Amino acid sequence: MISARQALERLREGNRRFVSDVRSRDTLVSQARRNELAAGQEPFAIILGCSDSRVPAEIVFDQGLGDLFVIRVAGNIVASSQVGSVEFAAARFGTRLVVVLGHSQCGAVLATLEELRQATETQSRHLRSIVDRIRPSVESLLATELRHHPDALVRQAVRANIRASANHLRHGSEVLEQLIQSNGLLVVGAEYSLETGLVDFFDVPA
Ligand SMILES: [Zn+2]
């Protein structure tokens, strides 16, 4: 298995190809590659991303079958089943890089900000469970001057939510903590820009 830093470089290169409208031939699906993978997988990165239709991890990183272990949920939140999925992949396949991939104008973050401004009773408890995960990281921003600057507020809220999810994975699981300490597991936070297609890895531990 390649190291976390090598995996990160591979994702950066793939994203550069995506942004410049160039595609790697390796990402084309072939019968041969399918057959090869039927025997087993060795994904080089785990991505916890948002369900937004505009941010499919394999496409924005220009990767192919078997390359990425992807978990997608609205607002890239971390609840037990997300932690479990990351633990499973990291322990089973030896994957060393975990990326929390949020994006600009995230609908789940916008919905949380709306809810904080004006609480509604109509929201289903399932939807509320997502908003409640995002709420703590954006609530404090509303207490600052940012509340007068809607665009900046949304930008900061998206990043705060990504950081919170990354920190939850870093500190909310004994299995992952162990792998971070002894196996070179790295959890990073990144934001995809809907406008430019660029992924900014803004939260990478030294
Ligand atoms: Zn989103």
Short mmCIF file of C-alpha atoms and ligand atoms in Angstrom, two decimals:
data_model
loop_
_atom_site.label_atom_id
_atom_site.label_comp_id
_atom_site.label_asym_id
_atom_site.label_seq_id
_atom_site.Cartn_x
_atom_site.Cartn_y
_atom_site.Cartn_z
CA MET A 1 0.00 0.00 0.00
CA ILE A 2 1.31 3.47 -0.84
CA SER A 3 1.87 6.03 1.92
CA ALA A 4 -0.66 8.72 2.82
CA ARG A 5 1.53 11.45 1.29
CA GLN A 6 1.89 9.51 -1.97
CA ALA A 7 -1.88 8.93 -2.02
CA LEU A 8 -2.43 12.65 -1.49
CA GLU A 9 -0.14 13.45 -4.42
CA ARG A 10 -2.08 11.01 -6.61
CA LEU A 11 -5.35 12.75 -5.76
CA ARG A 12 -3.83 16.18 -6.43
CA GLU A 13 -2.58 15.02 -9.83
CA GLY A 14 -5.96 13.48 -10.67
CA ASN A 15 -7.76 16.67 -9.73
CA ARG A 16 -5.36 18.70 -11.89
CA ARG A 17 -6.25 16.44 -14.85
CA PHE A 18 -9.97 16.90 -14.11
CA VAL A 19 -9.62 20.68 -13.97
CA SER A 20 -7.72 20.78 -17.27
CA ASP A 21 -10.25 18.47 -18.98
CA VAL A 22 -7.67 15.71 -19.43
CA ARG A 23 -8.54 12.15 -18.48
CA SER A 24 -6.14 9.35 -17.59
CA ARG A 25 -6.48 6.19 -19.71
CA ASP A 26 -6.22 4.14 -16.51
CA THR A 27 -9.60 5.38 -15.35
CA LEU A 28 -11.40 3.85 -18.34
CA VAL A 29 -13.25 0.75 -17.29
CA SER A 30 -12.15 -2.45 -18.97
CA GLN A 31 -13.17 -6.09 -18.75
CA ALA A 32 -9.60 -6.93 -17.79
CA ARG A 33 -9.59 -4.48 -14.89
CA ARG A 34 -12.98 -5.76 -13.69
CA ASN A 35 -11.70 -9.32 -13.69
CA GLU A 36 -8.55 -8.31 -11.84
CA LEU A 37 -10.58 -6.56 -9.14
CA ALA A 38 -13.06 -9.39 -8.69
CA ALA A 39 -10.32 -11.14 -6.73
CA GLY A 40 -9.84 -8.26 -4.30
CA GLN A 41 -9.43 -4.53 -3.86
CA GLU A 42 -6.71 -2.26 -2.54
CA PRO A 43 -8.14 1.28 -2.64
CA PHE A 44 -5.38 3.84 -2.05
CA ALA A 45 -7.65 6.45 -0.44
CA ILE A 46 -10.84 6.58 1.59
CA ILE A 47 -13.11 9.51 0.76
CA LEU A 48 -15.91 10.72 2.98
CA GLY A 49 -17.78 13.10 0.71
CA CYS A 50 -21.10 14.87 0.30
CA SER A 51 -23.91 13.21 -1.69
CA ASP A 52 -24.22 16.30 -3.91
CA SER A 53 -24.56 15.14 -7.53
CA ARG A 54 -21.91 17.64 -8.61
CA VAL A 55 -19.11 16.16 -6.46
CA PRO A 56 -18.54 12.49 -7.35
CA ALA A 57 -15.14 11.60 -5.89
CA GLU A 58 -14.01 9.27 -8.69
CA ILE A 59 -14.68 11.92 -11.32
CA VAL A 60 -13.24 15.00 -9.59
CA PHE A 61 -10.06 13.04 -8.74
CA ASP A 62 -9.98 11.25 -12.13
CA GLN A 63 -9.69 7.78 -10.62
CA GLY A 64 -10.89 4.40 -11.82
CA LEU A 65 -12.42 1.17 -10.55
CA GLY A 66 -10.89 -0.06 -7.34
CA ASP A 67 -8.99 3.16 -6.58
CA LEU A 68 -11.19 4.88 -4.00
CA PHE A 69 -13.28 3.63 -1.09
CA VAL A 70 -16.07 6.21 -1.04
CA ILE A 71 -18.63 7.04 1.63
CA ARG A 72 -21.14 9.71 0.67
CA VAL A 73 -23.70 11.35 2.89
CA ALA A 74 -25.38 14.76 2.72
CA GLY A 75 -23.12 17.34 4.38
CA ASN A 76 -20.21 14.86 4.71
CA ILE A 77 -21.22 14.36 8.32
CA VAL A 78 -19.71 11.77 10.63
CA ALA A 79 -22.06 9.46 12.52
CA SER A 80 -21.35 5.91 13.73
CA SER A 81 -21.86 4.19 10.40
CA GLN A 82 -19.41 6.59 8.71
CA VAL A 83 -16.78 5.96 11.40
CA GLY A 84 -17.39 2.22 11.01
CA SER A 85 -16.99 2.39 7.23
CA VAL A 86 -13.69 4.25 7.53
CA GLU A 87 -12.45 1.83 10.23
CA PHE A 88 -13.40 -1.11 8.02
CA ALA A 89 -11.52 0.12 4.96
CA ALA A 90 -8.46 1.33 6.87
CA ALA A 91 -8.11 -1.90 8.85
CA ARG A 92 -9.08 -4.34 6.10
CA PHE A 93 -7.24 -2.87 3.11
CA GLY A 94 -4.44 -0.98 4.85
CA THR A 95 -5.48 2.26 3.14
CA ARG A 96 -3.53 5.13 4.73
CA LEU A 97 -5.25 8.28 3.50
CA VAL A 98 -8.71 9.48 4.55
CA VAL A 99 -10.11 12.62 2.90
CA VAL A 100 -13.17 14.47 4.18
CA LEU A 101 -14.37 16.14 0.99
CA GLY A 102 -16.82 19.01 1.40
CA HIS A 103 -17.70 21.58 -1.23
CA SER A 104 -18.70 25.19 -1.78
CA GLN A 105 -22.40 26.03 -1.45
CA CYS A 106 -23.15 22.76 0.35
CA GLY A 107 -26.94 22.43 0.63
CA ALA A 108 -26.76 20.67 3.99
CA VAL A 109 -24.70 23.53 5.45
CA LEU A 110 -27.08 26.10 3.94
CA ALA A 111 -30.05 24.24 5.42
CA THR A 112 -28.37 24.26 8.83
CA LEU A 113 -27.75 28.01 8.66
CA GLU A 114 -31.39 28.56 7.69
CA GLU A 115 -32.54 26.37 10.54
CA LEU A 116 -30.39 28.32 13.02
CA ARG A 117 -31.84 31.61 11.81
CA GLN A 118 -35.41 30.40 11.85
CA ALA A 119 -36.18 27.04 13.38
CA THR A 120 -38.95 25.06 11.70
CA GLU A 121 -41.14 22.35 13.15
CA THR A 122 -41.76 20.75 9.81
CA GLN A 123 -38.36 19.18 9.31
CA SER A 124 -38.39 15.39 9.49
CA ARG A 125 -36.38 13.89 12.33
CA HIS A 126 -34.17 12.13 9.77
CA LEU A 127 -33.23 15.37 8.09
CA ARG A 128 -32.86 16.95 11.52
CA SER A 129 -30.28 14.31 12.44
CA ILE A 130 -28.06 15.68 9.66
CA VAL A 131 -28.62 19.32 10.58
CA ASP A 132 -27.87 18.51 14.23
CA ARG A 133 -24.47 17.08 13.24
CA ILE A 134 -23.55 20.25 11.35
CA ARG A 135 -25.03 22.70 13.84
CA PRO A 136 -22.22 22.80 16.48
CA SER A 137 -19.53 23.78 14.02
CA VAL A 138 -21.48 26.61 12.40
CA GLU A 139 -23.40 27.91 15.40
CA SER A 140 -20.43 29.81 16.83
CA LEU A 141 -19.86 31.57 13.50
CA LEU A 142 -23.29 33.14 13.73
CA ALA A 143 -22.20 34.84 16.95
CA THR A 144 -19.45 36.73 15.09
CA GLU A 145 -19.38 39.61 12.62
CA LEU A 146 -19.72 37.00 9.88
CA ARG A 147 -23.49 37.04 10.38
CA HIS A 148 -23.54 40.33 8.46
CA HIS A 149 -21.66 38.81 5.52
CA PRO A 150 -23.74 35.95 4.10
CA ASP A 151 -21.26 34.76 1.45
CA ALA A 152 -18.29 34.74 3.81
CA LEU A 153 -20.43 33.05 6.45
CA VAL A 154 -21.31 30.18 4.11
CA ARG A 155 -17.66 29.78 3.05
CA GLN A 156 -16.48 29.63 6.67
CA ALA A 157 -19.34 27.34 7.68
CA VAL A 158 -18.48 24.84 4.92
CA ARG A 159 -14.86 24.72 6.10
CA ALA A 160 -15.79 24.53 9.79
CA ASN A 161 -18.02 21.55 9.00
CA ILE A 162 -15.24 19.79 7.07
CA ARG A 163 -12.78 20.41 9.94
CA ALA A 164 -15.29 19.06 12.45
CA SER A 165 -15.79 15.85 10.46
CA ALA A 166 -12.03 15.36 10.04
CA ASN A 167 -11.46 15.91 13.77
CA HIS A 168 -14.27 13.52 14.62
CA LEU A 169 -12.53 10.81 12.57
CA ARG A 170 -9.14 11.65 14.12
CA HIS A 171 -10.37 11.54 17.71
CA GLY A 172 -13.67 9.67 17.73
CA SER A 173 -12.41 6.14 17.18
CA GLU A 174 -9.85 4.04 19.03
CA VAL A 175 -9.22 1.97 15.93
CA LEU A 176 -8.42 5.04 13.83
CA GLU A 177 -6.36 6.68 16.58
CA GLN A 178 -4.28 3.52 16.78
CA LEU A 179 -3.78 3.44 13.01
CA ILE A 180 -2.82 7.14 13.01
CA GLN A 181 -0.22 6.54 15.73
CA SER A 182 1.30 3.32 14.45
CA ASN A 183 0.40 2.83 10.81
CA GLY A 184 0.78 6.22 9.15
CA LEU A 185 -2.94 6.81 8.69
CA LEU A 186 -3.60 10.45 7.78
CA VAL A 187 -6.99 12.20 7.93
CA VAL A 188 -7.20 15.39 5.88
CA GLY A 189 -9.93 17.90 5.12
CA ALA A 190 -10.52 19.28 1.61
CA GLU A 191 -12.99 21.55 -0.14
CA TYR A 192 -14.12 21.15 -3.73
CA SER A 193 -15.03 24.33 -5.57
CA LEU A 194 -18.16 23.96 -7.70
CA GLU A 195 -17.00 27.03 -9.60
CA THR A 196 -13.45 26.00 -10.55
CA GLY A 197 -13.41 22.22 -10.09
CA LEU A 198 -10.35 22.57 -7.86
CA VAL A 199 -9.95 20.64 -4.62
CA ASP A 200 -8.18 22.63 -1.90
CA PHE A 201 -6.62 20.37 0.74
CA PHE A 202 -6.77 23.05 3.44
CA ASP A 203 -6.65 20.82 6.53
CA VAL A 204 -3.58 18.57 6.33
CA PRO A 205 -1.80 17.74 9.62
CA ALA A 206 1.96 18.34 9.49
ZN ZN B 1 -23.14 19.16 0.01
#
